Short mmCIF file of C-alpha atoms in Angstrom, two decimals:
data_model
loop_
_atom_site.label_atom_id
_atom_site.label_comp_id
_atom_site.label_asym_id
_atom_site.label_seq_id
_atom_site.Cartn_x
_atom_site.Cartn_y
_atom_site.Cartn_z
CA UNK A 1449 -90.76 -32.21 -215.61
CA UNK A 1450 -91.02 -34.95 -213.02
CA UNK A 1451 -91.14 -37.58 -215.75
CA UNK A 1452 -88.16 -36.05 -217.56
CA UNK A 1453 -85.84 -35.75 -214.57
CA UNK A 1454 -85.27 -39.49 -214.16
CA UNK A 1455 -84.50 -39.72 -217.87
CA UNK A 1456 -82.00 -36.90 -217.66
CA UNK A 1457 -80.39 -38.44 -214.61
CA UNK A 1458 -80.16 -41.77 -216.41
CA UNK A 1459 -78.56 -40.08 -219.42
CA UNK A 1460 -76.04 -38.24 -217.23
CA UNK A 1461 -75.18 -41.45 -215.40
CA UNK A 1462 -74.69 -43.27 -218.69
CA UNK A 1463 -72.45 -40.50 -219.99
CA UNK A 1464 -70.45 -40.54 -216.77
CA UNK A 1465 -69.97 -44.31 -217.05
CA UNK A 1466 -68.82 -43.91 -220.64
CA UNK A 1467 -66.43 -41.16 -219.56
CA UNK A 1468 -64.95 -43.30 -216.79
CA UNK A 1469 -64.66 -46.31 -219.09
CA UNK A 1470 -62.92 -44.22 -221.75
CA UNK A 1471 -60.46 -42.78 -219.23
CA UNK A 1472 -59.79 -46.26 -217.86
CA UNK A 1473 -58.93 -47.85 -221.21
CA UNK A 1474 -56.74 -44.91 -222.27
CA UNK A 1475 -54.53 -45.49 -219.22
CA UNK A 1476 -55.02 -49.23 -218.79
CA UNK A 1477 -52.37 -51.61 -220.13
CA UNK A 1478 -53.43 -54.84 -218.46
CA UNK A 1479 -56.66 -55.66 -220.28
CA UNK A 1480 -56.66 -56.64 -223.95
CA UNK A 1481 -58.56 -53.50 -224.97
CA UNK A 1482 -56.29 -51.14 -223.02
CA UNK A 1483 -53.11 -52.82 -224.24
CA UNK A 1484 -54.33 -52.73 -227.85
CA UNK A 1485 -55.14 -49.02 -227.63
CA UNK A 1486 -51.81 -48.06 -226.09
CA UNK A 1487 -49.73 -50.25 -228.40
CA UNK A 1488 -51.57 -48.74 -231.36
CA UNK A 1489 -50.73 -45.25 -230.09
CA UNK A 1490 -47.08 -46.27 -229.69
CA UNK A 1491 -47.06 -47.58 -233.27
CA UNK A 1492 -48.57 -44.34 -234.59
CA UNK A 1493 -45.97 -42.27 -232.72
CA UNK A 1494 -43.14 -44.27 -234.27
CA UNK A 1495 -44.79 -44.19 -237.70
CA UNK A 1496 -45.29 -40.43 -237.45
CA UNK A 1497 -41.62 -39.90 -236.59
CA UNK A 1498 -40.61 -42.14 -239.47
CA UNK A 1499 -42.80 -40.17 -241.88
CA UNK A 1500 -41.05 -36.93 -240.96
CA UNK A 1501 -37.65 -38.50 -241.50
CA UNK A 1502 -38.74 -39.84 -244.91
CA UNK A 1503 -40.02 -36.40 -245.93
CA UNK A 1504 -36.53 -34.92 -245.55
CA UNK A 1505 -35.38 -36.96 -248.56
CA UNK A 1506 -36.06 -36.44 -252.25
CA UNK A 1507 -39.12 -38.56 -252.96
CA UNK A 1508 -41.71 -38.45 -255.77
CA UNK A 1509 -44.46 -35.85 -255.38
CA UNK A 1510 -47.19 -38.48 -255.28
CA UNK A 1511 -45.41 -40.40 -252.53
CA UNK A 1512 -44.94 -37.20 -250.54
CA UNK A 1513 -48.65 -36.42 -250.93
CA UNK A 1514 -49.56 -39.88 -249.65
CA UNK A 1515 -47.22 -39.44 -246.67
CA UNK A 1516 -48.86 -36.10 -245.88
CA UNK A 1517 -52.30 -37.71 -245.96
CA UNK A 1518 -51.17 -40.47 -243.60
CA UNK A 1519 -49.55 -37.95 -241.28
CA UNK A 1520 -52.68 -35.79 -241.18
CA UNK A 1521 -54.77 -38.86 -240.37
CA UNK A 1522 -52.40 -39.69 -237.49
CA UNK A 1523 -52.69 -36.12 -236.21
CA UNK A 1524 -56.48 -36.39 -236.27
CA UNK A 1525 -56.24 -39.56 -234.16
CA UNK A 1526 -53.84 -37.83 -231.73
CA UNK A 1527 -56.23 -34.89 -231.46
CA UNK A 1528 -59.18 -37.16 -230.73
CA UNK A 1529 -57.10 -39.01 -228.12
CA UNK A 1530 -56.16 -35.73 -226.43
CA UNK A 1531 -59.79 -34.60 -226.31
CA UNK A 1532 -60.89 -37.97 -224.92
CA UNK A 1533 -58.21 -37.83 -222.21
CA UNK A 1534 -59.31 -34.29 -221.34
CA UNK A 1535 -62.97 -35.38 -221.21
CA UNK A 1536 -62.16 -38.39 -219.08
CA UNK A 1537 -59.99 -36.53 -216.56
CA UNK A 1538 -61.55 -35.98 -213.14
CA UNK A 1539 -59.53 -32.80 -212.55
CA UNK A 1540 -59.29 -31.21 -215.98
CA UNK A 1541 -57.14 -28.24 -214.90
CA UNK A 1542 -54.62 -30.54 -213.25
CA UNK A 1543 -54.61 -32.73 -216.37
CA UNK A 1544 -53.95 -29.79 -218.71
CA UNK A 1545 -50.81 -28.85 -216.78
CA UNK A 1546 -49.51 -32.40 -216.36
CA UNK A 1547 -46.31 -33.36 -218.20
CA UNK A 1548 -47.95 -35.94 -220.44
CA UNK A 1549 -50.83 -33.63 -221.37
CA UNK A 1550 -48.37 -30.90 -222.36
CA UNK A 1551 -46.43 -33.40 -224.49
CA UNK A 1552 -49.68 -34.52 -226.13
CA UNK A 1553 -50.70 -30.93 -226.81
CA UNK A 1554 -47.30 -30.07 -228.28
CA UNK A 1555 -47.61 -33.12 -230.56
CA UNK A 1556 -50.91 -31.96 -232.06
CA UNK A 1557 -50.34 -28.19 -231.98
CA UNK A 1558 -49.00 -28.03 -235.58
CA UNK A 1559 -52.23 -29.67 -236.75
CA UNK A 1560 -54.49 -27.41 -234.67
CA UNK A 1561 -52.78 -24.16 -235.74
CA UNK A 1562 -51.66 -25.17 -239.21
CA UNK A 1563 -48.06 -25.46 -240.40
CA UNK A 1564 -48.21 -22.10 -242.13
CA UNK A 1565 -49.61 -20.15 -239.19
CA UNK A 1566 -46.28 -19.67 -237.42
CA UNK A 1567 -42.87 -20.75 -238.63
CA UNK A 1568 -41.78 -22.14 -235.29
CA UNK A 1569 -44.82 -24.43 -235.06
CA UNK A 1570 -43.16 -26.83 -237.51
CA UNK A 1571 -40.43 -27.41 -234.93
CA UNK A 1572 -42.92 -28.93 -232.48
CA UNK A 1573 -43.44 -32.01 -234.66
CA UNK A 1574 -40.22 -33.55 -233.39
CA UNK A 1575 -41.51 -33.71 -229.82
CA UNK A 1576 -44.04 -36.41 -230.71
CA UNK A 1577 -41.51 -39.06 -229.82
CA UNK A 1578 -41.75 -37.98 -226.17
CA UNK A 1579 -45.29 -39.39 -226.08
CA UNK A 1580 -43.74 -42.83 -225.72
CA UNK A 1581 -42.52 -41.90 -222.22
CA UNK A 1582 -46.03 -42.63 -220.91
CA UNK A 1583 -45.94 -46.13 -222.38
CA UNK A 1584 -42.42 -46.97 -221.25
CA UNK A 1585 -43.33 -46.24 -217.65
CA UNK A 1586 -45.06 -49.57 -217.10
CA UNK A 1587 -43.57 -53.04 -217.30
CA UNK A 1588 -46.81 -54.80 -218.22
CA UNK A 1589 -47.42 -53.16 -221.58
CA UNK A 1590 -45.16 -55.42 -223.61
CA UNK A 1591 -46.00 -58.58 -221.71
CA UNK A 1592 -44.50 -59.99 -218.54
CA UNK A 1593 -40.99 -58.66 -218.09
CA UNK A 1594 -38.89 -61.09 -216.08
CA UNK A 1595 -36.19 -58.56 -215.29
CA UNK A 1596 -37.27 -55.13 -214.02
CA UNK A 1597 -33.87 -53.70 -214.99
CA UNK A 1598 -34.72 -54.42 -218.63
CA UNK A 1599 -37.34 -51.67 -218.57
CA UNK A 1600 -34.87 -49.26 -216.98
CA UNK A 1601 -32.29 -50.07 -219.66
CA UNK A 1602 -34.90 -49.46 -222.36
CA UNK A 1603 -35.97 -46.15 -220.80
CA UNK A 1604 -32.38 -44.91 -220.51
CA UNK A 1605 -31.53 -45.87 -224.09
CA UNK A 1606 -34.82 -44.41 -225.30
CA UNK A 1607 -34.11 -41.14 -223.49
CA UNK A 1608 -30.68 -40.89 -225.09
CA UNK A 1609 -32.10 -41.65 -228.53
CA UNK A 1610 -34.99 -39.21 -228.05
CA UNK A 1611 -32.66 -36.37 -227.08
CA UNK A 1612 -30.54 -36.90 -230.18
CA UNK A 1613 -33.54 -37.50 -232.45
CA UNK A 1614 -35.37 -34.36 -231.31
CA UNK A 1615 -32.32 -32.12 -231.61
CA UNK A 1616 -31.62 -33.60 -235.05
CA UNK A 1617 -35.11 -32.68 -236.17
CA UNK A 1618 -34.84 -29.19 -234.70
CA UNK A 1619 -31.47 -28.40 -236.26
CA UNK A 1620 -32.64 -29.80 -239.61
CA UNK A 1621 -35.80 -27.67 -239.51
CA UNK A 1622 -33.79 -24.54 -238.72
CA UNK A 1623 -30.78 -25.04 -241.01
CA UNK A 1624 -32.08 -26.89 -244.06
CA UNK A 1625 -33.90 -23.93 -245.67
CA UNK A 1626 -30.77 -21.73 -245.62
CA UNK A 1627 -27.99 -24.32 -245.53
CA UNK A 1628 -29.18 -27.28 -247.66
CA UNK A 1629 -25.64 -28.29 -248.63
CA UNK A 1630 -24.65 -29.19 -245.07
CA UNK A 1631 -28.08 -30.26 -243.81
CA UNK A 1632 -29.49 -31.96 -246.87
CA UNK A 1633 -31.37 -34.78 -245.11
CA UNK A 1634 -32.28 -35.87 -241.62
CA UNK A 1635 -29.26 -38.19 -241.59
CA UNK A 1636 -26.95 -35.16 -241.99
CA UNK A 1637 -28.64 -33.51 -239.01
CA UNK A 1638 -28.45 -36.74 -237.01
CA UNK A 1639 -24.73 -37.05 -237.80
CA UNK A 1640 -24.16 -33.46 -236.66
CA UNK A 1641 -26.19 -33.96 -233.46
CA UNK A 1642 -24.35 -37.12 -232.40
CA UNK A 1643 -20.89 -35.59 -232.73
CA UNK A 1644 -22.00 -32.27 -231.24
CA UNK A 1645 -23.75 -33.72 -228.19
CA UNK A 1646 -20.87 -36.11 -227.50
CA UNK A 1647 -18.57 -33.03 -227.76
CA UNK A 1648 -16.44 -34.73 -230.43
CA UNK A 1649 -17.28 -32.07 -232.99
CA UNK A 1650 -15.57 -32.96 -236.28
CA UNK A 1651 -16.38 -29.50 -237.65
CA UNK A 1652 -17.15 -30.70 -241.19
CA UNK A 1653 -20.81 -29.68 -240.77
CA UNK A 1654 -21.56 -26.28 -239.27
CA UNK A 1655 -24.74 -24.22 -238.81
CA UNK A 1656 -24.77 -20.77 -240.40
CA UNK A 1657 -27.90 -19.18 -238.94
CA UNK A 1658 -28.18 -17.61 -235.50
CA UNK A 1659 -30.99 -20.01 -234.62
CA UNK A 1660 -28.81 -22.93 -235.72
CA UNK A 1661 -25.89 -21.76 -233.61
CA UNK A 1662 -28.17 -21.28 -230.61
CA UNK A 1663 -29.49 -24.80 -231.16
CA UNK A 1664 -25.90 -26.06 -231.26
CA UNK A 1665 -25.16 -24.41 -227.92
CA UNK A 1666 -28.24 -26.09 -226.44
CA UNK A 1667 -27.04 -29.40 -227.88
CA UNK A 1668 -23.65 -29.08 -226.21
CA UNK A 1669 -25.17 -28.07 -222.88
CA UNK A 1670 -27.59 -30.99 -223.08
CA UNK A 1671 -24.80 -33.33 -224.06
CA UNK A 1672 -22.59 -32.44 -221.10
CA UNK A 1673 -25.44 -32.59 -218.57
CA UNK A 1674 -28.09 -35.15 -219.47
CA UNK A 1675 -26.09 -37.72 -221.41
CA UNK A 1676 -23.50 -38.38 -218.65
CA UNK A 1677 -26.36 -38.72 -216.14
CA UNK A 1678 -28.14 -41.25 -218.33
CA UNK A 1679 -24.94 -43.19 -219.02
CA UNK A 1680 -24.09 -43.12 -215.30
CA UNK A 1681 -27.50 -44.58 -214.47
CA UNK A 1682 -27.00 -47.24 -217.13
CA UNK A 1683 -23.59 -48.22 -215.68
CA UNK A 1684 -25.09 -48.25 -212.17
CA UNK A 1685 -27.77 -50.67 -213.34
CA UNK A 1686 -25.22 -52.88 -215.04
CA UNK A 1687 -23.15 -53.04 -211.86
CA UNK A 1688 -26.27 -53.80 -209.83
CA UNK A 1689 -27.27 -56.59 -212.21
CA UNK A 1690 -23.93 -58.34 -211.77
CA UNK A 1691 -24.83 -58.90 -208.09
CA UNK A 1692 -28.04 -60.73 -209.01
CA UNK A 1693 -28.67 -64.34 -209.89
CA UNK A 1694 -31.30 -65.92 -212.11
CA UNK A 1695 -33.95 -67.21 -209.69
CA UNK A 1696 -37.43 -67.44 -211.18
CA UNK A 1697 -40.43 -66.49 -209.04
CA UNK A 1698 -43.40 -68.85 -209.31
CA UNK A 1699 -45.77 -66.02 -208.40
CA UNK A 1700 -45.09 -63.14 -210.80
CA UNK A 1701 -42.39 -64.60 -213.05
CA UNK A 1702 -39.64 -62.14 -212.11
CA UNK A 1703 -36.37 -63.82 -213.04
CA UNK A 1704 -33.52 -61.87 -211.43
CA UNK A 1705 -33.18 -61.46 -207.65
CA UNK A 1706 -30.39 -60.74 -205.22
CA UNK A 1707 -28.20 -63.75 -204.66
CA UNK A 1708 -29.24 -64.09 -200.99
CA UNK A 1709 -32.94 -63.28 -201.53
CA UNK A 1710 -35.46 -65.61 -199.89
CA UNK A 1711 -38.64 -63.95 -201.17
CA UNK A 1712 -39.63 -62.20 -204.41
CA UNK A 1713 -39.13 -58.44 -204.17
CA UNK A 1714 -42.26 -57.84 -206.30
CA UNK A 1715 -44.97 -60.18 -204.99
CA UNK A 1716 -43.37 -61.67 -201.85
CA UNK A 1717 -43.59 -65.29 -202.99
CA UNK A 1718 -41.01 -67.59 -201.40
CA UNK A 1719 -38.24 -68.34 -203.89
CA UNK A 1720 -37.39 -71.95 -204.69
CA UNK A 1721 -33.67 -72.16 -205.26
CA UNK A 1722 -32.25 -75.09 -207.13
#
């Protein structure tokens, strides 16, 4: 036993180093490896959303089968990623109840339970797009961003698009089986969502099911609460940007600063004004 204990300790230490390294690269976006992993995940999220949109159209059976195979492969990757994040977390209970972990779990739940297990599980597929929130939270992922407001603009626009996209998928999933004339494709649902959430409401497309009407009520409530807040934040940022001038920082590369700024607000480097 005395000869085996050091071996076991060495194995446990090696596993712990692997766990810490895995957790680091899944959250890291500064090193080449971390950036590659996270950009790949972002690409798969977008591809997965695009596959679902394509599947709402009339396409050949063989093409649909190929899309299903690709989507299942993506779900396997998402499931592995979720398990790796869970394994790498120091506090696993805290991780399970974190916002991003819940979003990740919702994204893979249809795969874990099977689409035919519960009817409502198919609705969860549209929440995959929310996984990109984690990646949009850092300015360094897509290279050096000279203007920090650019990221805020992107996040606001992405939030608006995500809200409309998710509701479009939900209303399509609910209404298409019983109302295929009005909600024939995803584009029909997207058209309905845009005019419903902006409270324009042309009335040429209407849900007929109780679930569809409830979804429409949620759309309107979301439209009159979240969208004005997001647009207000966008306008606030635009007004703020007008009070800035283009002064490049030699330290971090940030381009826009207040007109009377003497030092960079990110790294503190003295600004050289021309």
